Amino acid sequence: MSTPNSLVNATLVAMAMTASALFGAVGGEENGACMSETKKWFLDNVYGHAPVGRPADMSFCGNTILFAGGKVKINLTVAMPKGASPEKPCPVLLMGDFRTWNNGMRDDKESMEFKRKQDAIDSCATARGYAVIHYDLNEAAPDQPRRRELEKMAKNGEAMPTCPHGVFDIYGGETDRTDTSWGTIRAWAWCHSRVMDWIEAQPALDHRRVAVLGHSRLGKTALCAGVTDSRFKVVYSNASGCGGAKLNRMALPRSENIAQITSRFPYWFCRNFNKWAGRDAEVPYDQDEWMGLIAAPGRYLYVASGSEDHWAGPEGEKAAAESAAKAWDALGLKGMGGHVGYHCHKGPHDLDVGDIGKFLDFCDIRLLNK
Ligand code: GTR
């Protein structure tokens, strides 16, 4: 006789609780009452806390998400596979970028190269039955070049956008920043959650099969979104390095350390992260434990590196993925090679269509039962 589903579910929940004791509670947007100590440490010390969950002043208009009546907007670009419909909703890949702010793709060489890669990724994914969603994170929470541009505009007395710092200007964290206020990575991850809210309202998109992914700073962001929002079923970090998938405690002299990242990109993290500069080996929790927080039945982690990407520390990313996989093992689920995947492409710091192909091979089995 087969085991009833309710019994299987009860067993999985009990196993998840056991793993929680080892690795911290499973995802879901953070809320004080049921947050594990591990997760609290990371939000207090590294990424900061989001001041709101789904805000009451958010609305949707077509492919645009509006905050505070449109003071801040997120414009989504959606590439759909053939045949997706409300009767046959398709799985989704959610990616952010920084190239389309001001509602237009720039035409400089770097942006054109980015566009070529993005189009290749979209074609590859849609041909395999996945929708791809892109949007410009600068609109929601500006990254460094956009921040510099805004500073210059302010200095020159130019007309400023209503909310130059995006969601920080609406929900707080810019001028009233505290030691644990959200940094930009947490804010971007929060935006991914708002896009997830939008996905849930789209009948042709399958909100139960959404993968969040990103490269480099957006790999750090994908992990943050995966830990803080359990609706993301698959989380893919590509070359995320320090503050992402790389272990801080592993001595890798060629890779970025906490002092370097907090001095160049202080606003990516909460202020408390500065206190760990020069103390990488002393952090009480490491990035494998951060990624282990994603572990739950039906949730998957994928990590990829570049063999020549010494700044991101491929050895540290691989070791962290292997260690994080133990959170799934503790649930009685297969970790490495099962719920957790890893590959290292030969070459530098990059995410290209080859990486996406390998990642989709992983997703096909887990999300599409292929
Ligand atoms: C680097 C930074 C890395 C990485 C990268 C990127 O300058 O040191 O942590 O995130 O930027 O996002 O491209």
Coordinates of C-alpha atoms and ligand atoms in Angstrom, one line a residue:
M1 CA 0.0 0.0 0.0
S2 CA 1.3 3.5 -0.8
T3 CA 2.0 6.0 1.9
P4 CA -0.7 8.7 2.2
N5 CA 0.4 12.1 1.1
S6 CA -0.5 13.7 4.4
L7 CA 1.8 11.3 6.2
V8 CA 4.6 12.0 3.7
N9 CA 4.0 15.8 4.2
A10 CA 4.0 15.4 8.0
T11 CA 7.3 13.5 7.8
L12 CA 8.9 16.1 5.5
V13 CA 7.8 18.9 7.9
A14 CA 9.3 17.0 10.8
M15 CA 12.5 16.5 8.9
A16 CA 12.6 20.1 7.9
M17 CA 12.4 21.1 11.5
T18 CA 15.3 18.8 12.3
A19 CA 17.3 20.4 9.5
S20 CA 16.2 23.9 10.8
A21 CA 17.9 23.1 14.0
L22 CA 21.1 22.5 12.1
F23 CA 20.9 25.1 9.4
G24 CA 18.2 27.6 10.5
A25 CA 14.5 27.7 9.4
V26 CA 13.5 27.4 5.8
G27 CA 12.6 30.4 3.6
G28 CA 9.6 32.6 3.5
E29 CA 10.0 36.4 3.7
E30 CA 11.6 37.2 7.0
N31 CA 9.4 38.1 9.9
G32 CA 10.8 38.5 13.4
A33 CA 8.7 35.9 15.2
C34 CA 9.8 32.8 13.3
M35 CA 13.2 33.8 12.0
S36 CA 16.0 31.3 12.8
E37 CA 19.1 32.5 14.6
T38 CA 21.2 31.9 11.5
K39 CA 19.0 34.0 9.2
K40 CA 18.7 36.7 11.8
W41 CA 22.5 36.9 12.0
F42 CA 22.9 37.3 8.3
L43 CA 20.2 40.0 8.1
D44 CA 21.5 41.8 11.1
N45 CA 25.2 41.6 10.0
V46 CA 25.3 41.3 6.3
Y47 CA 22.3 42.2 4.2
G48 CA 20.0 44.2 6.5
H49 CA 16.2 43.9 7.0
A50 CA 13.5 44.9 4.5
P51 CA 11.3 47.4 6.2
V52 CA 8.1 46.0 4.6
G53 CA 6.9 42.9 2.9
R54 CA 4.3 43.2 0.1
P55 CA 3.5 46.9 0.4
A56 CA -0.2 48.0 0.4
D57 CA 0.7 50.8 -2.1
M58 CA 1.9 48.5 -4.8
S59 CA -0.2 48.0 -8.0
F60 CA 0.2 46.4 -11.4
C61 CA -0.5 48.0 -14.8
G62 CA 0.3 45.6 -17.6
N63 CA 4.0 44.6 -17.3
T64 CA 4.7 47.5 -14.9
I65 CA 4.8 47.3 -11.1
L66 CA 4.1 50.6 -9.4
F67 CA 4.9 51.7 -5.9
A68 CA 3.4 54.6 -4.1
G69 CA 1.1 55.5 -7.0
G70 CA 3.9 55.2 -9.5
K71 CA 6.6 57.3 -7.8
V72 CA 8.8 54.2 -8.4
K73 CA 8.2 51.8 -11.2
I74 CA 9.6 48.5 -12.3
N75 CA 9.1 47.8 -16.0
L76 CA 9.3 44.1 -16.8
T77 CA 10.5 42.6 -20.1
V78 CA 8.9 39.2 -20.6
A79 CA 10.1 36.7 -23.2
M80 CA 7.4 34.0 -23.6
P81 CA 7.9 30.5 -25.0
K82 CA 5.5 29.3 -27.7
G83 CA 2.4 27.6 -26.5
A84 CA 2.2 29.0 -23.0
S85 CA -1.4 29.8 -21.9
P86 CA -3.6 29.8 -18.8
E87 CA -4.3 26.1 -19.5
K88 CA -0.6 25.4 -19.9
P89 CA 1.3 27.9 -17.8
C90 CA 5.1 27.8 -18.3
P91 CA 8.0 27.9 -15.8
V92 CA 9.8 31.2 -15.4
L93 CA 13.4 32.4 -15.1
L94 CA 13.6 35.7 -13.2
M95 CA 16.7 37.8 -13.8
G96 CA 17.6 41.4 -13.1
D97 CA 20.0 43.7 -14.9
F98 CA 21.2 47.3 -15.0
R99 CA 21.1 48.1 -18.6
T100 CA 17.7 49.5 -19.4
W101 CA 17.2 52.3 -17.0
N102 CA 15.4 55.4 -18.3
N103 CA 13.2 53.0 -20.2
G104 CA 15.7 52.5 -23.0
M105 CA 18.6 50.2 -23.8
R106 CA 21.8 52.2 -24.1
D107 CA 23.8 52.0 -27.3
D108 CA 27.3 51.9 -25.9
K109 CA 29.5 48.9 -26.8
E110 CA 29.3 47.3 -23.4
S111 CA 25.5 47.5 -23.4
M112 CA 25.2 46.1 -26.9
E113 CA 27.3 43.2 -25.9
F114 CA 25.1 42.7 -22.8
K115 CA 22.0 42.8 -25.1
R116 CA 23.5 40.2 -27.4
K117 CA 24.1 37.8 -24.5
Q118 CA 20.7 38.5 -23.0
D119 CA 19.0 37.8 -26.4
A120 CA 20.9 34.5 -26.6
I121 CA 19.8 33.5 -23.1
D122 CA 16.2 34.4 -23.9
S123 CA 16.2 32.4 -27.1
C124 CA 17.8 29.4 -25.5
A125 CA 15.3 29.5 -22.5
T126 CA 12.2 30.2 -24.5
A127 CA 13.1 27.4 -27.0
R128 CA 13.2 25.0 -24.0
G129 CA 9.8 26.1 -22.7
Y130 CA 10.7 28.7 -20.1
A131 CA 9.6 32.3 -19.9
V132 CA 12.4 34.8 -19.1
I133 CA 11.7 38.0 -17.1
H134 CA 14.2 40.9 -17.1
Y135 CA 14.0 44.3 -15.5
D136 CA 16.4 47.1 -14.6
L137 CA 17.2 47.1 -10.9
N138 CA 18.5 50.7 -11.1
E139 CA 14.9 51.8 -11.4
A140 CA 14.1 50.2 -8.0
A141 CA 17.4 50.7 -6.1
P142 CA 20.3 52.4 -8.0
D143 CA 23.7 50.7 -8.3
Q144 CA 27.0 52.5 -8.2
P145 CA 27.2 54.1 -11.7
R146 CA 23.6 55.3 -11.4
R147 CA 24.3 56.6 -7.9
R148 CA 27.3 58.6 -9.3
E149 CA 25.2 59.9 -12.1
L150 CA 22.6 61.1 -9.6
E151 CA 25.2 62.7 -7.4
K152 CA 26.5 64.6 -10.5
M153 CA 23.0 65.7 -11.5
A154 CA 22.4 67.0 -8.0
K155 CA 25.7 68.8 -7.9
N156 CA 24.9 70.5 -11.3
G157 CA 21.5 71.5 -10.1
E158 CA 19.8 69.3 -12.7
A159 CA 16.1 68.2 -12.4
M160 CA 16.1 65.1 -10.2
P161 CA 13.6 62.1 -10.5
T162 CA 10.9 62.1 -7.8
C163 CA 12.5 59.2 -6.0
P164 CA 16.1 59.0 -7.2
H165 CA 16.9 56.2 -4.7
G166 CA 13.9 54.2 -5.7
V167 CA 12.3 52.0 -3.0
F168 CA 14.7 53.5 -0.3
D169 CA 13.1 56.9 -0.8
I170 CA 9.6 55.4 -0.3
Y171 CA 10.1 52.8 2.4
G172 CA 13.2 54.1 4.1
G173 CA 16.8 53.2 4.4
E174 CA 18.6 56.0 2.5
T175 CA 18.7 59.1 4.7
D176 CA 17.5 57.3 7.9
R177 CA 19.9 54.4 7.4
T178 CA 20.7 52.4 10.6
D179 CA 23.2 49.6 11.2
T180 CA 20.7 46.9 10.2
S181 CA 18.8 48.8 7.5
W182 CA 18.6 46.9 4.2
G183 CA 21.4 47.3 1.8
T184 CA 20.9 47.3 -1.9
I185 CA 21.3 43.6 -2.3
R186 CA 18.5 43.0 0.2
A187 CA 16.5 45.7 -1.6
W188 CA 17.0 44.1 -5.0
A189 CA 16.0 40.7 -3.6
W190 CA 12.9 42.3 -2.2
C191 CA 12.1 43.6 -5.7
H192 CA 12.4 40.1 -7.0
S193 CA 9.8 39.2 -4.4
R194 CA 7.5 41.9 -5.8
V195 CA 8.0 40.5 -9.3
M196 CA 7.0 37.2 -7.8
D197 CA 3.8 38.9 -6.6
W198 CA 3.3 40.0 -10.2
I199 CA 4.0 36.5 -11.6
E200 CA 1.3 35.1 -9.2
A201 CA -1.2 37.3 -11.0
Q202 CA -0.3 36.1 -14.5
P203 CA -2.3 33.0 -15.6
A204 CA 0.1 32.0 -18.4
L205 CA 3.1 31.9 -15.9
D206 CA 3.4 29.0 -13.5
H207 CA 4.2 30.7 -10.1
R208 CA 5.0 27.3 -8.6
R209 CA 7.9 26.8 -11.0
V210 CA 9.9 30.0 -10.8
A211 CA 13.7 30.1 -10.7
V212 CA 15.6 33.2 -9.6
L213 CA 19.1 33.7 -11.0
G214 CA 21.8 36.1 -11.5
H215 CA 25.5 36.7 -12.2
S216 CA 28.0 38.3 -9.8
R217 CA 26.3 41.0 -7.6
L218 CA 23.0 39.6 -9.0
G219 CA 24.1 36.1 -8.0
K220 CA 24.4 37.5 -4.4
T221 CA 21.0 39.0 -4.9
A222 CA 19.5 35.7 -6.2
L223 CA 20.7 33.9 -3.1
C224 CA 19.3 36.6 -0.9
A225 CA 15.9 36.3 -2.7
G226 CA 16.0 32.5 -2.3
V227 CA 16.7 32.7 1.4
T228 CA 14.1 35.4 2.1
D229 CA 11.3 34.1 -0.1
S230 CA 10.4 30.4 -0.3
R231 CA 8.2 30.9 -3.4
F232 CA 11.4 30.7 -5.5
K233 CA 11.7 27.0 -6.2
V234 CA 15.2 27.2 -7.8
V235 CA 18.0 29.6 -6.9
Y236 CA 21.0 29.9 -9.2
S237 CA 24.0 31.9 -8.2
N238 CA 26.6 32.4 -11.0
A239 CA 30.0 33.7 -9.9
S240 CA 28.6 35.5 -6.9
G241 CA 31.8 35.4 -4.9
C242 CA 32.2 37.4 -1.7
G243 CA 28.8 38.1 -0.1
G244 CA 27.4 35.4 -2.3
A245 CA 28.4 31.7 -2.6
K246 CA 32.0 32.0 -1.6
L247 CA 33.1 30.9 1.9
N248 CA 34.5 33.8 3.9
R249 CA 36.5 31.6 6.3
M250 CA 38.4 29.8 3.5
A251 CA 41.7 31.5 2.9
L252 CA 41.8 32.4 -0.8
P253 CA 44.3 35.3 -1.1
R254 CA 43.4 36.2 -4.7
S255 CA 39.7 36.5 -4.0
E256 CA 37.7 39.5 -2.8
N257 CA 37.5 39.9 1.0
I258 CA 35.0 41.7 3.3
A259 CA 37.3 44.7 3.7
Q260 CA 37.6 45.1 -0.1
I261 CA 33.9 44.7 -0.8
T262 CA 32.6 46.9 2.0
S263 CA 35.0 49.7 1.0
R264 CA 34.0 49.6 -2.7
F265 CA 30.4 48.8 -2.3
P266 CA 29.3 49.9 1.2
Y267 CA 25.7 50.4 0.2
W268 CA 25.3 46.8 -1.1
F269 CA 25.2 45.6 2.6
C270 CA 23.9 46.8 5.9
R271 CA 26.3 49.0 7.9
N272 CA 27.0 46.2 10.4
F273 CA 28.9 44.3 7.7
N274 CA 31.7 46.9 7.9
K275 CA 32.4 45.5 11.4
W276 CA 33.6 42.2 9.9
A277 CA 36.2 43.9 7.6
G278 CA 39.5 42.2 8.2
R279 CA 37.8 39.5 10.2
D280 CA 36.7 37.1 7.5
A281 CA 37.9 34.0 9.3
E282 CA 36.0 35.0 12.5
V283 CA 32.4 35.2 11.1
P284 CA 30.2 32.9 13.2
Y285 CA 28.2 31.8 10.2
D286 CA 29.5 31.3 6.7
Q287 CA 27.9 31.5 3.3
D288 CA 27.3 27.7 3.1
E289 CA 24.9 28.2 6.1
W290 CA 23.2 31.1 4.3
M291 CA 22.6 28.9 1.2
G292 CA 21.5 26.0 3.5
L293 CA 18.6 28.2 4.5
I294 CA 17.1 27.5 1.1
A295 CA 16.8 23.8 1.8
A296 CA 13.3 22.4 1.9
P297 CA 11.4 19.7 0.0
G298 CA 10.9 20.9 -3.6
R299 CA 13.5 23.6 -3.4
Y300 CA 16.8 23.6 -5.3
L301 CA 20.1 25.4 -5.3
Y302 CA 22.5 25.7 -8.3
V303 CA 25.9 27.3 -8.0
A304 CA 28.4 28.0 -10.9
S305 CA 31.9 29.4 -11.1
G306 CA 34.5 30.3 -13.7
S307 CA 37.9 28.5 -13.4
E308 CA 39.8 31.8 -14.0
D309 CA 37.5 33.9 -11.9
H310 CA 39.9 34.2 -8.9
W311 CA 38.3 37.3 -7.6
A312 CA 35.1 35.4 -7.0
G313 CA 37.0 32.4 -5.5
P314 CA 35.7 29.4 -7.4
E315 CA 37.2 26.9 -4.8
G316 CA 35.2 28.7 -2.1
E317 CA 32.0 28.7 -4.1
K318 CA 32.3 25.0 -4.8
A319 CA 33.1 24.1 -1.2
A320 CA 30.2 26.2 0.0
A321 CA 27.8 24.5 -2.4
E322 CA 28.9 21.1 -1.2
S323 CA 28.5 22.1 2.4
A324 CA 25.1 23.7 1.8
A325 CA 24.0 20.5 0.2
K326 CA 24.2 18.9 3.6
A327 CA 21.1 20.9 4.7
W328 CA 19.2 18.8 2.1
D329 CA 20.9 15.6 3.3
A330 CA 19.7 16.4 6.8
L331 CA 16.1 16.5 5.4
G332 CA 16.6 13.0 4.0
L333 CA 16.8 14.5 0.5
K334 CA 19.7 14.1 -1.8
G335 CA 21.9 17.1 -1.6
M336 CA 24.8 17.4 -4.0
G337 CA 23.8 16.0 -7.4
G338 CA 20.1 15.9 -6.3
H339 CA 18.7 19.2 -4.9
V340 CA 22.0 21.0 -5.4
G341 CA 24.0 21.4 -8.6
Y342 CA 27.3 22.9 -9.4
H343 CA 29.4 23.5 -12.5
C344 CA 32.6 25.4 -13.2
H345 CA 33.0 26.7 -16.7
K346 CA 36.5 27.0 -18.1
G347 CA 37.3 30.7 -18.2
P348 CA 36.7 34.1 -16.6
H349 CA 34.0 35.9 -14.7
D350 CA 31.0 35.5 -17.0
L351 CA 27.5 34.1 -17.4
D352 CA 26.8 33.0 -20.9
V353 CA 24.4 30.8 -22.8
G354 CA 26.5 27.7 -22.1
D355 CA 26.0 28.2 -18.3
I356 CA 22.3 28.8 -18.9
G357 CA 22.1 25.5 -20.9
K358 CA 23.7 23.5 -18.0
F359 CA 21.4 25.2 -15.5
L360 CA 18.3 24.4 -17.7
D361 CA 19.4 20.8 -17.8
F362 CA 19.2 20.9 -14.0
C363 CA 15.8 22.6 -14.0
D364 CA 14.3 20.3 -16.7
I365 CA 14.7 17.3 -14.4
R366 CA 13.6 19.1 -11.2
L367 CA 10.8 21.4 -12.5
L368 CA 9.6 19.7 -15.7
N369 CA 10.2 16.0 -14.7
K370 CA 12.0 15.5 -18.0
Ligands
GTR1 C1 33.0 43.4 -8.6 C2 32.8 43.1 -7.1 C3 32.3 41.7 -7.0 C4 31.2 41.3 -8.0 C5 31.3 42.1 -9.3 C6 30.1 42.2 -10.2 O1 33.6 44.6 -8.8 O2 34.0 43.2 -6.5 O3 31.8 41.4 -5.7 O4 29.9 41.3 -7.5 O5 31.8 43.4 -9.2 O6 29.0 42.3 -9.7 O7 30.2 42.3 -11.4

